[in-house]
């Protein structure tokens, strides 16, 4: 099992550019989560999906952020346009929805917006 | 919604000593409490969890205790080793897959 796979590992972009982060959950997991981690705010849940359907996007900071899950094996988090305050580590996590299990996190994408 | 508070924010211990990290939660409906370890440059990794029908769970050098009445749970690491140095997060969930995380504890084990 390759675990949760995120790409890219690092992204440096200029303010105003579009950024797309990608995630492949563990096969068979039907819940997927996007988190943002900063020193100031810790781990923040941005959005999560059950069976490819967005369930709770109340953590998405503003309309510049959007997330999709077109199928069970792929999700994207897009920021357009990006701003310096979006700089953070973005984690994707997945879990089985059949019962309570801890998440499995990916290795994260470190985003720097200059 | 749920509010999880975690203490201390930093903890420094000598190798071989024990370390204790404490968390409190606010929602009495929470029934699942995982603990994560995050090493530098990596994602958080689940190390132990406990469900609300259990008061204590142990796995080698780590143990977690839960007091439902007081709404607090703790992580205990015995015989600490330098490789235990990391940031530890507690979390609480009410069973709907949405986890609420504590702010993290940076543990430093001095050799």
Short mmCIF file of C-alpha atoms in Angstrom, two decimals:
data_model
loop_
_atom_site.label_atom_id
_atom_site.label_comp_id
_atom_site.label_asym_id
_atom_site.label_seq_id
_atom_site.Cartn_x
_atom_site.Cartn_y
_atom_site.Cartn_z
CA UNK A 1 0.00 0.00 0.00
CA UNK A 2 1.57 3.28 -1.13
CA UNK A 3 -0.42 5.35 1.32
CA UNK A 4 -1.94 8.72 0.52
CA UNK A 5 0.01 10.32 -2.31
CA UNK A 6 0.24 14.08 -2.69
CA UNK A 7 1.86 16.14 -5.40
CA UNK A 8 3.80 18.27 -5.71
CA UNK A 9 5.84 18.07 -2.49
CA UNK A 10 6.89 21.69 -2.82
CA UNK A 11 5.36 24.53 -4.81
CA UNK A 12 6.67 28.07 -5.11
CA UNK A 13 4.50 30.47 -7.05
CA UNK A 14 4.00 34.16 -7.54
CA UNK A 15 1.09 36.00 -6.07
CA UNK A 16 -1.89 35.97 -8.41
CA UNK A 17 -1.03 32.65 -10.03
CA UNK A 18 -3.26 29.60 -9.95
CA UNK A 19 -2.08 26.69 -7.83
CA UNK A 20 -3.39 23.12 -8.02
CA UNK A 21 -2.59 20.53 -5.37
CA UNK A 22 -3.28 16.87 -6.02
CA UNK A 23 -4.13 13.89 -3.87
CA UNK A 24 -4.59 10.18 -4.41
CA UNK A 25 -6.26 8.52 -1.39
CA UNK A 26 -5.70 4.96 -0.25
CA UNK A 27 -7.61 2.51 -2.39
CA UNK A 28 -10.87 1.55 -0.71
CA UNK A 29 -11.03 4.63 1.49
CA UNK A 30 -14.21 6.56 0.81
CA UNK A 31 -13.59 9.69 2.88
CA UNK A 32 -11.04 12.32 1.89
CA UNK A 33 -9.98 15.42 3.76
CA UNK A 34 -7.95 18.52 2.94
CA UNK A 35 -6.13 20.22 5.82
CA UNK A 36 -3.96 23.30 6.00
CA UNK A 37 -1.20 23.57 8.60
CA UNK A 38 0.41 26.80 9.75
CA UNK A 39 2.32 27.75 12.87
CA UNK A 40 -0.34 30.26 13.85
CA UNK A 41 -3.48 28.19 13.29
CA UNK A 42 -2.30 24.60 13.52
CA UNK A 43 -4.23 21.96 11.54
CA UNK A 44 -7.34 23.41 9.92
CA UNK A 45 -9.89 21.27 8.10
CA UNK A 46 -10.70 22.92 4.78
CA UNK A 47 -13.13 20.44 3.22
CA UNK A 48 -14.00 16.77 3.26
CA UNK A 49 -15.65 14.36 0.87
CA UNK A 50 -17.61 11.14 1.43
CA UNK A 51 -17.98 8.91 -1.61
CA UNK A 52 -16.66 11.75 -3.82
CA UNK A 53 -19.35 14.17 -2.59
CA UNK A 54 -18.32 17.32 -0.68
CA UNK A 55 -19.90 17.09 2.77
CA UNK A 56 -18.49 20.07 4.65
CA UNK A 57 -16.62 22.96 3.06
CA UNK A 58 -17.12 25.39 5.91
CA UNK A 59 -13.36 25.54 6.45
CA UNK A 60 -12.57 26.82 2.98
CA UNK A 61 -11.24 30.30 3.68
CA UNK A 62 -12.77 32.10 0.73
CA UNK A 63 -13.96 31.76 -2.83
CA UNK A 64 -10.40 31.66 -4.10
CA UNK A 65 -10.25 28.07 -2.80
CA UNK A 66 -12.03 25.23 -4.52
CA UNK A 67 -11.80 21.44 -4.29
CA UNK A 68 -13.01 18.62 -6.47
CA UNK A 69 -13.11 14.86 -6.31
CA UNK A 70 -14.04 13.59 -9.79
CA UNK A 71 -13.55 9.95 -8.79
CA UNK A 72 -12.65 7.78 -5.84
CA UNK A 73 -8.93 7.88 -6.54
CA UNK A 74 -8.24 11.56 -7.16
CA UNK A 75 -8.87 14.96 -5.64
CA UNK A 76 -7.60 18.47 -6.28
CA UNK A 77 -7.42 21.63 -4.22
CA UNK A 78 -7.13 24.78 -6.29
CA UNK A 79 -6.26 28.30 -5.22
CA UNK A 80 -6.96 31.04 -7.76
CA UNK A 81 -5.59 33.65 -7.42
CA UNK A 82 -2.98 32.75 -4.82
CA UNK A 83 -1.85 35.21 -2.13
CA UNK A 84 1.18 35.22 0.20
CA UNK A 85 -1.07 34.41 3.19
CA UNK A 86 -1.93 31.11 1.53
CA UNK A 87 1.61 29.91 2.22
CA UNK A 88 1.31 26.79 4.35
CA UNK A 89 1.61 23.02 4.26
CA UNK A 90 -1.48 21.41 2.78
CA UNK A 91 -2.27 17.85 3.78
CA UNK A 92 -4.64 15.37 2.27
CA UNK A 93 -5.92 12.49 4.40
CA UNK A 94 -8.23 9.56 3.80
CA UNK A 95 -10.10 7.03 5.88
CA UNK A 96 -12.59 4.24 5.58
CA UNK A 97 -16.09 5.41 6.35
CA UNK A 98 -17.31 2.02 7.57
CA UNK A 99 -16.35 2.71 11.16
CA UNK A 100 -14.21 4.99 13.20
CA UNK A 101 -10.59 4.82 12.18
CA UNK A 102 -7.90 7.42 12.32
CA UNK A 103 -6.96 9.26 9.20
CA UNK A 104 -3.99 8.35 7.07
CA UNK A 105 -2.24 11.53 6.05
CA UNK A 106 -0.16 12.18 2.98
CA UNK A 107 3.26 13.78 3.19
CA UNK A 108 1.88 17.21 2.39
CA UNK A 109 2.53 19.96 -0.13
CA UNK A 110 4.53 22.92 1.10
CA UNK A 111 3.17 25.97 -0.71
CA UNK A 112 5.07 29.23 -0.80
CA UNK A 113 3.44 32.23 -2.48
CA UNK A 114 5.85 35.10 -3.08
CA UNK B 1 -18.79 22.53 17.46
CA UNK B 2 -16.08 20.61 19.29
CA UNK B 3 -13.17 22.42 20.93
CA UNK B 4 -10.01 20.48 21.77
CA UNK B 5 -7.36 22.03 23.97
CA UNK B 6 -3.91 20.51 24.34
CA UNK B 7 -1.16 21.10 26.93
CA UNK B 8 1.69 21.69 27.16
CA UNK B 9 2.71 23.30 23.89
CA UNK B 10 6.33 22.25 24.43
CA UNK B 11 7.79 19.51 26.61
CA UNK B 12 11.40 18.69 27.20
CA UNK B 13 12.42 15.48 28.99
CA UNK B 14 15.58 13.53 29.58
CA UNK B 15 15.98 10.25 27.72
CA UNK B 16 14.45 7.46 29.78
CA UNK B 17 11.98 9.70 31.58
CA UNK B 18 8.22 9.66 31.02
CA UNK B 19 6.25 12.27 29.09
CA UNK B 20 2.58 13.12 29.53
CA UNK B 21 0.47 15.22 27.16
CA UNK B 22 -3.07 16.21 28.13
CA UNK B 23 -6.12 17.17 26.09
CA UNK B 24 -9.62 18.30 26.98
CA UNK B 25 -12.67 18.32 24.75
CA UNK B 26 -16.02 20.08 24.98
CA UNK B 27 -18.53 17.94 23.07
CA UNK B 28 -19.90 15.06 25.16
CA UNK B 29 -20.92 13.33 21.91
CA UNK B 30 -17.27 12.79 20.96
CA UNK B 31 -16.49 9.10 21.11
CA UNK B 32 -13.19 8.55 19.32
CA UNK B 33 -9.83 10.01 20.33
CA UNK B 34 -6.75 9.40 18.16
CA UNK B 35 -3.22 10.61 18.77
CA UNK B 36 -0.84 11.56 15.98
CA UNK B 37 2.91 11.97 15.81
CA UNK B 38 4.36 14.37 13.26
CA UNK B 39 8.05 14.28 12.44
CA UNK B 40 9.77 17.11 10.65
CA UNK B 41 8.77 17.32 7.00
CA UNK B 42 6.22 14.53 7.25
CA UNK B 43 2.48 14.18 7.64
CA UNK B 44 0.94 13.28 11.00
CA UNK B 45 0.94 9.54 11.67
CA UNK B 46 -1.58 7.74 13.86
CA UNK B 47 0.16 6.17 16.84
CA UNK B 48 -2.68 5.13 19.14
CA UNK B 49 -6.39 5.72 19.57
CA UNK B 50 -9.08 5.10 22.15
CA UNK B 51 -12.84 4.85 21.97
CA UNK B 52 -15.28 6.14 24.54
CA UNK B 53 -16.19 2.68 25.85
CA UNK B 54 -12.60 2.14 27.01
CA UNK B 55 -10.76 3.90 29.84
CA UNK B 56 -7.21 2.99 28.96
CA UNK B 57 -5.24 1.48 26.11
CA UNK B 58 -1.59 0.56 25.95
CA UNK B 59 0.80 -0.26 23.12
CA UNK B 60 4.34 -0.97 24.25
CA UNK B 61 5.76 2.31 25.59
CA UNK B 62 2.74 4.45 24.81
CA UNK B 63 -0.61 4.51 26.57
CA UNK B 64 -3.71 6.65 26.40
CA UNK B 65 -6.24 7.24 29.15
CA UNK B 66 -9.74 8.67 28.83
CA UNK B 67 -11.95 10.25 31.47
CA UNK B 68 -15.35 10.76 29.88
CA UNK B 69 -16.84 12.44 32.92
CA UNK B 70 -14.16 15.10 33.01
CA UNK B 71 -13.86 15.17 29.21
CA UNK B 72 -10.12 14.75 29.14
CA UNK B 73 -7.67 12.26 27.71
CA UNK B 74 -3.92 11.91 27.98
CA UNK B 75 -0.98 10.38 26.16
CA UNK B 76 1.73 8.73 28.23
CA UNK B 77 5.12 7.81 26.81
CA UNK B 78 7.42 5.83 29.08
CA UNK B 79 11.17 5.27 28.75
CA UNK B 80 11.42 8.05 26.20
CA UNK B 81 14.00 7.82 23.44
CA UNK B 82 15.47 10.51 21.16
CA UNK B 83 13.38 9.16 18.27
CA UNK B 84 10.25 10.07 20.23
CA UNK B 85 11.09 13.74 19.59
CA UNK B 86 8.31 15.10 17.38
CA UNK B 87 5.09 17.10 17.50
CA UNK B 88 2.15 15.21 18.96
CA UNK B 89 -1.50 16.03 18.22
CA UNK B 90 -4.60 14.82 19.96
CA UNK B 91 -7.98 14.81 18.23
CA UNK B 92 -11.63 14.13 18.98
CA UNK B 93 -14.44 12.92 16.76
CA UNK B 94 -18.15 12.26 17.22
CA UNK B 95 -18.17 9.48 14.66
CA UNK B 96 -18.95 11.45 11.54
CA UNK B 97 -15.38 11.43 10.27
CA UNK B 98 -14.77 15.07 11.15
CA UNK B 99 -11.83 15.28 13.53
CA UNK B 100 -11.02 18.27 15.71
CA UNK B 101 -7.32 18.58 16.45
CA UNK B 102 -5.49 20.05 19.39
CA UNK B 103 -2.81 22.67 18.81
CA UNK B 104 0.06 20.22 19.18
CA UNK B 105 2.86 19.50 21.67
CA UNK B 106 6.48 19.66 20.62
CA UNK B 107 8.30 16.94 22.54
CA UNK B 108 12.09 17.12 22.82
CA UNK B 109 13.86 14.11 24.30
CA UNK B 110 17.38 15.02 25.34
CA UNK B 111 19.97 12.24 25.06
#
